[in-house]
Amino acid sequence: MYRKAALLISTLSTIALLGAGCAKNNTPSPSTKEQIIPSITTENQPLTENNQVVIKEASIGQDGWIAIHTKENGQLGDIIGYTSLPAGKDTKIKITVDRNKVTPSLVAMLHYDRDPKGAFESPGADGPVIRDQQVIMQEFTILNQGEITKKAVPTTNTTPTSYVGVRKEFIVTAKQWSFTPAVIKVKKGDTVVLKLKSTDVTHGMFIPDFNINETMEPGVMKTIEFEADKSGTFTYSCNIPCGAGHKAMSGKLIIE
Ligand code: CUA
């Protein structure tokens, strides 16, 4: 009787041990991306010849952006440049800014890329990354701000509405069988930067009107750049056979 009980206890404890082992294995291990604490580290620096600032290091748990704000009288000002920051950690990130608007201090701020994905919408969907009720941002000084020669703004402007193009960046994700975003809208005169990536198989990015014919390999981000020098509605499409829906895989480039 006593032996039987002892045997039962030992069997039970074995089951308990096995159970504990199982429980351990079943505990969902958070993906590495979720463990990333959003952060940004900047250094004081001169603005480069080609109007770039360099962010020392930045981390984000999901795809996002780094925006550069001006700072005037202690207040955050306009965004004068931005770049995409894919989920993960990156270092020495170059961002082109508007030379004419550089203030002695600038602020680098993390933003999320929310739906509609791919284009930087701020103000709009792509609000700042907030952690512990703090916006993730860091201020830095432009060491050569006093020497920056601003582009001469014509005083006698005969065409006051003439538009000065800016740099617009989009993350274009290809997957069977569509592009996100499916519509890219810019203005004539803008420089269009497309960061191309595929999440499944090899696709193509074909924009014949702008002589663009690129291959999008899965997992590789490729950056292309072109001038939106004519207005109209153009088509971008996939020109690499990628399965049943290949022929329907296209998007629209609208240049206003
Ligand atoms: Cu994607 Cu063809």
PDB file of C-alpha atoms and ligand atoms in Angstrom:
ATOM      1  CA  MET A   1       0.000   0.000   0.000  1.00  0.00           C
ATOM      2  CA  TYR A   2       2.728   2.461   1.053  1.00  0.00           C
ATOM      3  CA  ARG A   3       4.961   1.369  -1.843  1.00  0.00           C
ATOM      4  CA  LYS A   4       2.135   1.844  -4.282  1.00  0.00           C
ATOM      5  CA  ALA A   5       1.620   5.386  -3.029  1.00  0.00           C
ATOM      6  CA  ALA A   6       5.332   6.136  -3.315  1.00  0.00           C
ATOM      7  CA  LEU A   7       5.337   4.834  -6.882  1.00  0.00           C
ATOM      8  CA  LEU A   8       2.309   6.974  -7.676  1.00  0.00           C
ATOM      9  CA  ILE A   9       4.033  10.055  -6.243  1.00  0.00           C
ATOM     10  CA  SER A  10       7.173   9.396  -8.236  1.00  0.00           C
ATOM     11  CA  THR A  11       5.087   8.903 -11.403  1.00  0.00           C
ATOM     12  CA  LEU A  12       3.212  12.102 -10.709  1.00  0.00           C
ATOM     13  CA  SER A  13       6.414  14.071 -10.172  1.00  0.00           C
ATOM     14  CA  THR A  14       7.797  12.683 -13.438  1.00  0.00           C
ATOM     15  CA  ILE A  15       4.680  13.902 -15.212  1.00  0.00           C
ATOM     16  CA  ALA A  16       4.997  17.229 -13.434  1.00  0.00           C
ATOM     17  CA  LEU A  17       8.609  17.531 -14.583  1.00  0.00           C
ATOM     18  CA  LEU A  18       7.656  16.644 -18.147  1.00  0.00           C
ATOM     19  CA  GLY A  19       4.843  19.122 -17.905  1.00  0.00           C
ATOM     20  CA  ALA A  20       7.197  21.826 -16.720  1.00  0.00           C
ATOM     21  CA  GLY A  21       9.498  21.064 -19.622  1.00  0.00           C
ATOM     22  CA  CYS A  22       6.628  21.325 -22.047  1.00  0.00           C
ATOM     23  CA  ALA A  23       5.386  24.548 -20.539  1.00  0.00           C
ATOM     24  CA  LYS A  24       8.842  26.024 -20.992  1.00  0.00           C
ATOM     25  CA  ASN A  25       8.925  25.056 -24.663  1.00  0.00           C
ATOM     26  CA  ASN A  26       5.460  26.429 -25.261  1.00  0.00           C
ATOM     27  CA  THR A  27       6.262  29.847 -23.843  1.00  0.00           C
ATOM     28  CA  PRO A  28       6.133  32.087 -26.899  1.00  0.00           C
ATOM     29  CA  SER A  29       9.570  33.559 -27.382  1.00  0.00           C
ATOM     30  CA  PRO A  30       9.119  37.151 -28.507  1.00  0.00           C
ATOM     31  CA  SER A  31      10.613  37.736 -31.931  1.00  0.00           C
ATOM     32  CA  THR A  32      13.846  39.672 -31.961  1.00  0.00           C
ATOM     33  CA  LYS A  33      12.154  42.582 -33.756  1.00  0.00           C
ATOM     34  CA  GLU A  34       9.685  43.010 -30.878  1.00  0.00           C
ATOM     35  CA  GLN A  35      12.539  43.122 -28.407  1.00  0.00           C
ATOM     36  CA  ILE A  36      14.114  46.086 -30.134  1.00  0.00           C
ATOM     37  CA  ILE A  37      13.802  49.189 -27.994  1.00  0.00           C
ATOM     38  CA  PRO A  38      13.320  52.216 -30.238  1.00  0.00           C
ATOM     39  CA  SER A  39      16.230  54.599 -29.902  1.00  0.00           C
ATOM     40  CA  ILE A  40      18.174  57.231 -31.774  1.00  0.00           C
ATOM     41  CA  THR A  41      21.704  58.513 -31.239  1.00  0.00           C
ATOM     42  CA  THR A  42      23.058  61.624 -32.921  1.00  0.00           C
ATOM     43  CA  GLU A  43      26.307  63.573 -32.888  1.00  0.00           C
ATOM     44  CA  ASN A  44      27.065  67.223 -33.534  1.00  0.00           C
ATOM     45  CA  GLN A  45      28.319  67.547 -37.092  1.00  0.00           C
ATOM     46  CA  PRO A  46      28.792  69.811 -40.070  1.00  0.00           C
ATOM     47  CA  LEU A  47      26.268  69.664 -42.898  1.00  0.00           C
ATOM     48  CA  THR A  48      27.978  67.916 -45.831  1.00  0.00           C
ATOM     49  CA  GLU A  49      28.535  69.469 -49.272  1.00  0.00           C
ATOM     50  CA  ASN A  50      25.627  67.465 -50.639  1.00  0.00           C
ATOM     51  CA  ASN A  51      23.268  68.601 -47.863  1.00  0.00           C
ATOM     52  CA  GLN A  52      23.364  65.472 -45.752  1.00  0.00           C
ATOM     53  CA  VAL A  53      23.367  64.823 -42.036  1.00  0.00           C
ATOM     54  CA  VAL A  54      24.405  61.479 -40.584  1.00  0.00           C
ATOM     55  CA  ILE A  55      22.577  59.732 -37.757  1.00  0.00           C
ATOM     56  CA  LYS A  56      25.017  57.708 -35.696  1.00  0.00           C
ATOM     57  CA  GLU A  57      22.635  54.928 -34.772  1.00  0.00           C
ATOM     58  CA  ALA A  58      18.907  54.155 -34.719  1.00  0.00           C
ATOM     59  CA  SER A  59      16.751  51.165 -33.804  1.00  0.00           C
ATOM     60  CA  ILE A  60      13.080  50.486 -34.374  1.00  0.00           C
ATOM     61  CA  GLY A  61      10.848  47.436 -33.857  1.00  0.00           C
ATOM     62  CA  GLN A  62       8.855  47.878 -37.070  1.00  0.00           C
ATOM     63  CA  ASP A  63       9.396  49.723 -40.339  1.00  0.00           C
ATOM     64  CA  GLY A  64       9.552  53.453 -39.840  1.00  0.00           C
ATOM     65  CA  TRP A  65      11.254  56.712 -40.686  1.00  0.00           C
ATOM     66  CA  ILE A  66      13.751  59.149 -39.268  1.00  0.00           C
ATOM     67  CA  ALA A  67      12.614  62.737 -39.699  1.00  0.00           C
ATOM     68  CA  ILE A  68      14.819  65.790 -39.265  1.00  0.00           C
ATOM     69  CA  HIS A  69      13.067  68.759 -37.688  1.00  0.00           C
ATOM     70  CA  THR A  70      14.328  72.289 -37.383  1.00  0.00           C
ATOM     71  CA  LYS A  71      14.508  73.870 -33.951  1.00  0.00           C
ATOM     72  CA  GLU A  72      13.859  77.557 -33.467  1.00  0.00           C
ATOM     73  CA  ASN A  73      13.422  79.448 -30.195  1.00  0.00           C
ATOM     74  CA  GLY A  74      13.308  76.153 -28.372  1.00  0.00           C
ATOM     75  CA  GLN A  75      10.414  74.918 -30.507  1.00  0.00           C
ATOM     76  CA  LEU A  76      10.330  72.030 -32.929  1.00  0.00           C
ATOM     77  CA  GLY A  77       9.830  73.272 -36.460  1.00  0.00           C
ATOM     78  CA  ASP A  78       9.257  71.841 -39.918  1.00  0.00           C
ATOM     79  CA  ILE A  79      10.532  68.522 -41.191  1.00  0.00           C
ATOM     80  CA  ILE A  80      13.322  69.343 -43.648  1.00  0.00           C
ATOM     81  CA  GLY A  81      14.363  65.817 -44.557  1.00  0.00           C
ATOM     82  CA  TYR A  82      13.645  62.182 -43.828  1.00  0.00           C
ATOM     83  CA  THR A  83      14.659  58.665 -44.696  1.00  0.00           C
ATOM     84  CA  SER A  84      13.219  55.207 -44.210  1.00  0.00           C
ATOM     85  CA  LEU A  85      14.352  53.042 -41.316  1.00  0.00           C
ATOM     86  CA  PRO A  86      13.485  49.375 -41.854  1.00  0.00           C
ATOM     87  CA  ALA A  87      12.757  47.333 -38.710  1.00  0.00           C
ATOM     88  CA  GLY A  88      15.981  46.580 -36.898  1.00  0.00           C
ATOM     89  CA  LYS A  89      19.100  48.554 -36.116  1.00  0.00           C
ATOM     90  CA  ASP A  90      21.064  50.741 -38.501  1.00  0.00           C
ATOM     91  CA  THR A  91      24.131  52.953 -38.185  1.00  0.00           C
ATOM     92  CA  LYS A  92      25.569  55.923 -40.094  1.00  0.00           C
ATOM     93  CA  ILE A  93      22.249  56.741 -41.719  1.00  0.00           C
ATOM     94  CA  LYS A  94      22.490  59.571 -44.244  1.00  0.00           C
ATOM     95  CA  ILE A  95      19.587  61.972 -44.606  1.00  0.00           C
ATOM     96  CA  THR A  96      19.344  64.720 -47.206  1.00  0.00           C
ATOM     97  CA  VAL A  97      17.889  67.933 -45.810  1.00  0.00           C
ATOM     98  CA  ASP A  98      16.751  71.239 -47.267  1.00  0.00           C
ATOM     99  CA  ARG A  99      19.858  73.397 -47.026  1.00  0.00           C
ATOM    100  CA  ASN A 100      17.861  76.607 -47.041  1.00  0.00           C
ATOM    101  CA  LYS A 101      16.016  75.667 -43.874  1.00  0.00           C
ATOM    102  CA  VAL A 102      18.826  74.311 -41.689  1.00  0.00           C
ATOM    103  CA  THR A 103      18.789  75.817 -38.179  1.00  0.00           C
ATOM    104  CA  PRO A 104      21.782  75.796 -35.774  1.00  0.00           C
ATOM    105  CA  SER A 105      20.171  72.873 -33.948  1.00  0.00           C
ATOM    106  CA  LEU A 106      18.259  70.051 -35.584  1.00  0.00           C
ATOM    107  CA  VAL A 107      16.223  67.244 -34.046  1.00  0.00           C
ATOM    108  CA  ALA A 108      16.153  63.676 -35.361  1.00  0.00           C
ATOM    109  CA  MET A 109      12.876  61.908 -34.547  1.00  0.00           C
ATOM    110  CA  LEU A 110      11.639  58.342 -35.050  1.00  0.00           C
ATOM    111  CA  HIS A 111       8.297  57.847 -36.798  1.00  0.00           C
ATOM    112  CA  TYR A 112       6.367  54.661 -37.542  1.00  0.00           C
ATOM    113  CA  ASP A 113       5.332  53.679 -41.062  1.00  0.00           C
ATOM    114  CA  ARG A 114       1.614  53.053 -40.610  1.00  0.00           C
ATOM    115  CA  ASP A 115      -1.059  52.260 -43.201  1.00  0.00           C
ATOM    116  CA  PRO A 116      -1.050  53.314 -45.960  1.00  0.00           C
ATOM    117  CA  LYS A 117       2.477  51.957 -45.912  1.00  0.00           C
ATOM    118  CA  GLY A 118       5.401  53.039 -48.015  1.00  0.00           C
ATOM    119  CA  ALA A 119       5.007  56.809 -48.146  1.00  0.00           C
ATOM    120  CA  PHE A 120       5.968  59.145 -45.336  1.00  0.00           C
ATOM    121  CA  GLU A 121       2.776  60.790 -44.113  1.00  0.00           C
ATOM    122  CA  SER A 122       3.518  63.351 -41.459  1.00  0.00           C
ATOM    123  CA  PRO A 123       1.433  65.131 -40.387  1.00  0.00           C
ATOM    124  CA  GLY A 124      -0.866  62.172 -40.903  1.00  0.00           C
ATOM    125  CA  ALA A 125      -0.725  58.471 -40.218  1.00  0.00           C
ATOM    126  CA  ASP A 126       3.003  58.221 -39.579  1.00  0.00           C
ATOM    127  CA  GLY A 127       3.154  59.759 -36.115  1.00  0.00           C
ATOM    128  CA  PRO A 128       6.217  59.781 -33.881  1.00  0.00           C
ATOM    129  CA  VAL A 129       7.324  56.666 -32.028  1.00  0.00           C
ATOM    130  CA  ILE A 130       6.307  57.067 -28.397  1.00  0.00           C
ATOM    131  CA  ARG A 131       7.738  54.945 -25.614  1.00  0.00           C
ATOM    132  CA  ASP A 132       7.041  55.506 -21.922  1.00  0.00           C
ATOM    133  CA  GLN A 133       5.184  58.687 -22.945  1.00  0.00           C
ATOM    134  CA  GLN A 134       8.343  60.039 -24.538  1.00  0.00           C
ATOM    135  CA  VAL A 135       8.877  60.840 -28.198  1.00  0.00           C
ATOM    136  CA  ILE A 136      12.083  59.175 -29.350  1.00  0.00           C
ATOM    137  CA  MET A 137      14.197  62.065 -30.578  1.00  0.00           C
ATOM    138  CA  GLN A 138      17.593  63.623 -30.156  1.00  0.00           C
ATOM    139  CA  GLU A 139      18.893  67.098 -30.817  1.00  0.00           C
ATOM    140  CA  PHE A 140      22.232  67.842 -32.440  1.00  0.00           C
ATOM    141  CA  THR A 141      24.156  70.918 -33.526  1.00  0.00           C
ATOM    142  CA  ILE A 142      25.123  71.782 -37.090  1.00  0.00           C
ATOM    143  CA  LEU A 143      28.685  72.931 -36.572  1.00  0.00           C
ATOM    144  CA  ASN A 144      29.023  74.862 -39.843  1.00  0.00           C
ATOM    145  CA  GLN A 145      25.578  76.442 -39.852  1.00  0.00           C
ATOM    146  CA  GLY A 146      27.070  79.967 -40.035  1.00  0.00           C
ATOM    147  CA  GLU A 147      28.944  79.087 -43.232  1.00  0.00           C
ATOM    148  CA  ILE A 148      26.101  77.438 -45.078  1.00  0.00           C
ATOM    149  CA  THR A 149      25.468  79.405 -48.217  1.00  0.00           C
ATOM    150  CA  LYS A 150      21.795  79.440 -48.920  1.00  0.00           C
ATOM    151  CA  LYS A 151      20.493  79.238 -52.424  1.00  0.00           C
ATOM    152  CA  ALA A 152      19.686  82.729 -53.602  1.00  0.00           C
ATOM    153  CA  VAL A 153      15.969  83.331 -53.526  1.00  0.00           C
ATOM    154  CA  PRO A 154      15.086  85.629 -56.419  1.00  0.00           C
ATOM    155  CA  THR A 155      13.627  88.870 -55.124  1.00  0.00           C
ATOM    156  CA  THR A 156      11.949  89.821 -58.369  1.00  0.00           C
ATOM    157  CA  ASN A 157      10.020  86.654 -58.899  1.00  0.00           C
ATOM    158  CA  THR A 158       8.022  86.801 -62.090  1.00  0.00           C
ATOM    159  CA  THR A 159       6.528  83.361 -61.484  1.00  0.00           C
ATOM    160  CA  PRO A 160       5.714  83.414 -57.777  1.00  0.00           C
ATOM    161  CA  THR A 161       3.982  80.056 -57.961  1.00  0.00           C
ATOM    162  CA  SER A 162       6.968  78.210 -59.475  1.00  0.00           C
ATOM    163  CA  TYR A 163       7.411  74.998 -57.560  1.00  0.00           C
ATOM    164  CA  VAL A 164      10.777  73.982 -56.183  1.00  0.00           C
ATOM    165  CA  GLY A 165      11.003  70.209 -56.253  1.00  0.00           C
ATOM    166  CA  VAL A 166      11.804  68.242 -53.132  1.00  0.00           C
ATOM    167  CA  ARG A 167      13.084  64.766 -52.476  1.00  0.00           C
ATOM    168  CA  LYS A 168      10.270  62.282 -51.878  1.00  0.00           C
ATOM    169  CA  GLU A 169      10.990  58.817 -50.658  1.00  0.00           C
ATOM    170  CA  PHE A 170       8.780  55.722 -50.797  1.00  0.00           C
ATOM    171  CA  ILE A 171       9.266  52.159 -49.605  1.00  0.00           C
ATOM    172  CA  VAL A 172       7.783  49.964 -52.323  1.00  0.00           C
ATOM    173  CA  THR A 173       7.067  46.416 -51.229  1.00  0.00           C
ATOM    174  CA  ALA A 174       6.410  43.775 -53.882  1.00  0.00           C
ATOM    175  CA  LYS A 175       4.656  40.536 -53.108  1.00  0.00           C
ATOM    176  CA  GLN A 176       2.602  38.097 -55.157  1.00  0.00           C
ATOM    177  CA  TRP A 177       0.875  39.891 -56.866  1.00  0.00           C
ATOM    178  CA  SER A 178       0.823  43.534 -55.975  1.00  0.00           C
ATOM    179  CA  PHE A 179       2.907  46.542 -55.070  1.00  0.00           C
ATOM    180  CA  THR A 180       2.459  48.530 -51.867  1.00  0.00           C
ATOM    181  CA  PRO A 181       1.861  51.408 -52.287  1.00  0.00           C
ATOM    182  CA  ALA A 182      -0.171  50.844 -55.452  1.00  0.00           C
ATOM    183  CA  VAL A 183      -0.231  54.577 -56.155  1.00  0.00           C
ATOM    184  CA  ILE A 184       2.730  56.921 -55.838  1.00  0.00           C
ATOM    185  CA  LYS A 185       1.948  60.607 -56.076  1.00  0.00           C
ATOM    186  CA  VAL A 186       4.548  63.360 -56.470  1.00  0.00           C
ATOM    187  CA  LYS A 187       4.857  66.755 -58.071  1.00  0.00           C
ATOM    188  CA  LYS A 188       6.683  67.631 -61.248  1.00  0.00           C
ATOM    189  CA  GLY A 189      10.198  68.679 -60.286  1.00  0.00           C
ATOM    190  CA  ASP A 190      10.492  66.305 -57.331  1.00  0.00           C
ATOM    191  CA  THR A 191      13.273  63.800 -56.964  1.00  0.00           C
ATOM    192  CA  VAL A 192      11.655  60.400 -56.465  1.00  0.00           C
ATOM    193  CA  VAL A 193      13.490  57.900 -54.308  1.00  0.00           C
ATOM    194  CA  LEU A 194      12.118  54.364 -54.312  1.00  0.00           C
ATOM    195  CA  LYS A 195      13.346  51.801 -51.816  1.00  0.00           C
ATOM    196  CA  LEU A 196      12.403  48.516 -53.409  1.00  0.00           C
ATOM    197  CA  LYS A 197      11.950  45.275 -51.546  1.00  0.00           C
ATOM    198  CA  SER A 198      10.250  41.965 -52.128  1.00  0.00           C
ATOM    199  CA  THR A 199       8.846  39.824 -49.346  1.00  0.00           C
ATOM    200  CA  ASP A 200       8.442  36.585 -51.304  1.00  0.00           C
ATOM    201  CA  VAL A 201       9.885  35.841 -54.737  1.00  0.00           C
ATOM    202  CA  THR A 202      11.856  37.827 -57.306  1.00  0.00           C
ATOM    203  CA  HIS A 203       9.815  40.602 -58.920  1.00  0.00           C
ATOM    204  CA  GLY A 204      10.628  43.434 -61.280  1.00  0.00           C
ATOM    205  CA  MET A 205      10.139  47.195 -61.190  1.00  0.00           C
ATOM    206  CA  PHE A 206       9.568  48.442 -64.710  1.00  0.00           C
ATOM    207  CA  ILE A 207       8.793  52.106 -65.385  1.00  0.00           C
ATOM    208  CA  PRO A 208       9.509  52.518 -69.087  1.00  0.00           C
ATOM    209  CA  ASP A 209       8.658  56.231 -69.092  1.00  0.00           C
ATOM    210  CA  PHE A 210      11.619  56.843 -66.776  1.00  0.00           C
ATOM    211  CA  ASN A 211      13.962  54.150 -68.111  1.00  0.00           C
ATOM    212  CA  ILE A 212      13.676  52.095 -64.950  1.00  0.00           C
ATOM    213  CA  ASN A 213      14.055  48.353 -65.108  1.00  0.00           C
ATOM    214  CA  GLU A 214      15.124  46.833 -61.815  1.00  0.00           C
ATOM    215  CA  THR A 215      15.080  43.382 -60.280  1.00  0.00           C
ATOM    216  CA  MET A 216      13.655  43.040 -56.781  1.00  0.00           C
ATOM    217  CA  GLU A 217      15.269  40.098 -55.017  1.00  0.00           C
ATOM    218  CA  PRO A 218      13.560  38.847 -51.853  1.00  0.00           C
ATOM    219  CA  GLY A 219      15.086  40.283 -48.701  1.00  0.00           C
ATOM    220  CA  VAL A 220      17.323  42.801 -50.492  1.00  0.00           C
ATOM    221  CA  MET A 221      16.506  46.503 -50.315  1.00  0.00           C
ATOM    222  CA  LYS A 222      17.461  48.375 -53.476  1.00  0.00           C
ATOM    223  CA  THR A 223      17.321  52.160 -53.777  1.00  0.00           C
ATOM    224  CA  ILE A 224      16.619  53.889 -57.069  1.00  0.00           C
ATOM    225  CA  GLU A 225      16.265  57.578 -57.787  1.00  0.00           C
ATOM    226  CA  PHE A 226      14.912  59.600 -60.667  1.00  0.00           C
ATOM    227  CA  GLU A 227      13.647  63.051 -61.493  1.00  0.00           C
ATOM    228  CA  ALA A 228       9.914  63.476 -61.975  1.00  0.00           C
ATOM    229  CA  ASP A 229      10.578  65.773 -64.918  1.00  0.00           C
ATOM    230  CA  LYS A 230       7.258  65.375 -66.710  1.00  0.00           C
ATOM    231  CA  SER A 231       3.704  65.300 -65.464  1.00  0.00           C
ATOM    232  CA  GLY A 232       1.128  62.640 -66.167  1.00  0.00           C
ATOM    233  CA  THR A 233      -0.005  59.236 -65.001  1.00  0.00           C
ATOM    234  CA  PHE A 234       2.494  56.474 -65.628  1.00  0.00           C
ATOM    235  CA  THR A 235       2.413  52.770 -64.938  1.00  0.00           C
ATOM    236  CA  TYR A 236       4.932  50.726 -63.022  1.00  0.00           C
ATOM    237  CA  SER A 237       4.722  47.008 -63.377  1.00  0.00           C
ATOM    238  CA  CYS A 238       6.442  43.750 -62.637  1.00  0.00           C
ATOM    239  CA  ASN A 239       8.347  42.420 -65.633  1.00  0.00           C
ATOM    240  CA  ILE A 240       9.708  39.216 -64.138  1.00  0.00           C
ATOM    241  CA  PRO A 241       7.424  36.165 -64.359  1.00  0.00           C
ATOM    242  CA  CYS A 242       6.394  35.557 -60.769  1.00  0.00           C
ATOM    243  CA  GLY A 243       3.358  33.303 -60.963  1.00  0.00           C
ATOM    244  CA  ALA A 244      -0.340  33.312 -61.756  1.00  0.00           C
ATOM    245  CA  GLY A 245      -0.989  36.994 -61.005  1.00  0.00           C
ATOM    246  CA  HIS A 246       2.165  38.343 -62.638  1.00  0.00           C
ATOM    247  CA  LYS A 247       0.412  40.154 -65.467  1.00  0.00           C
ATOM    248  CA  ALA A 248      -1.877  42.040 -63.085  1.00  0.00           C
ATOM    249  CA  MET A 249       0.981  43.246 -60.900  1.00  0.00           C
ATOM    250  CA  SER A 250       1.216  46.977 -61.448  1.00  0.00           C
ATOM    251  CA  GLY A 251       0.830  50.394 -59.875  1.00  0.00           C
ATOM    252  CA  LYS A 252       0.384  54.026 -60.847  1.00  0.00           C
ATOM    253  CA  LEU A 253       2.869  56.843 -60.687  1.00  0.00           C
ATOM    254  CA  ILE A 254       1.023  60.155 -60.687  1.00  0.00           C
ATOM    255  CA  ILE A 255       3.083  63.255 -61.328  1.00  0.00           C
ATOM    256  CA  GLU A 256       1.096  66.450 -60.877  1.00  0.00           C
TER     257      GLU A 256
HETATM  258 CU1  CUA B   1       5.858  40.065 -59.733  1.00  0.00          CU
HETATM  259 CU2  CUA B   1       5.851  39.384 -61.973  1.00  0.00          CU
END
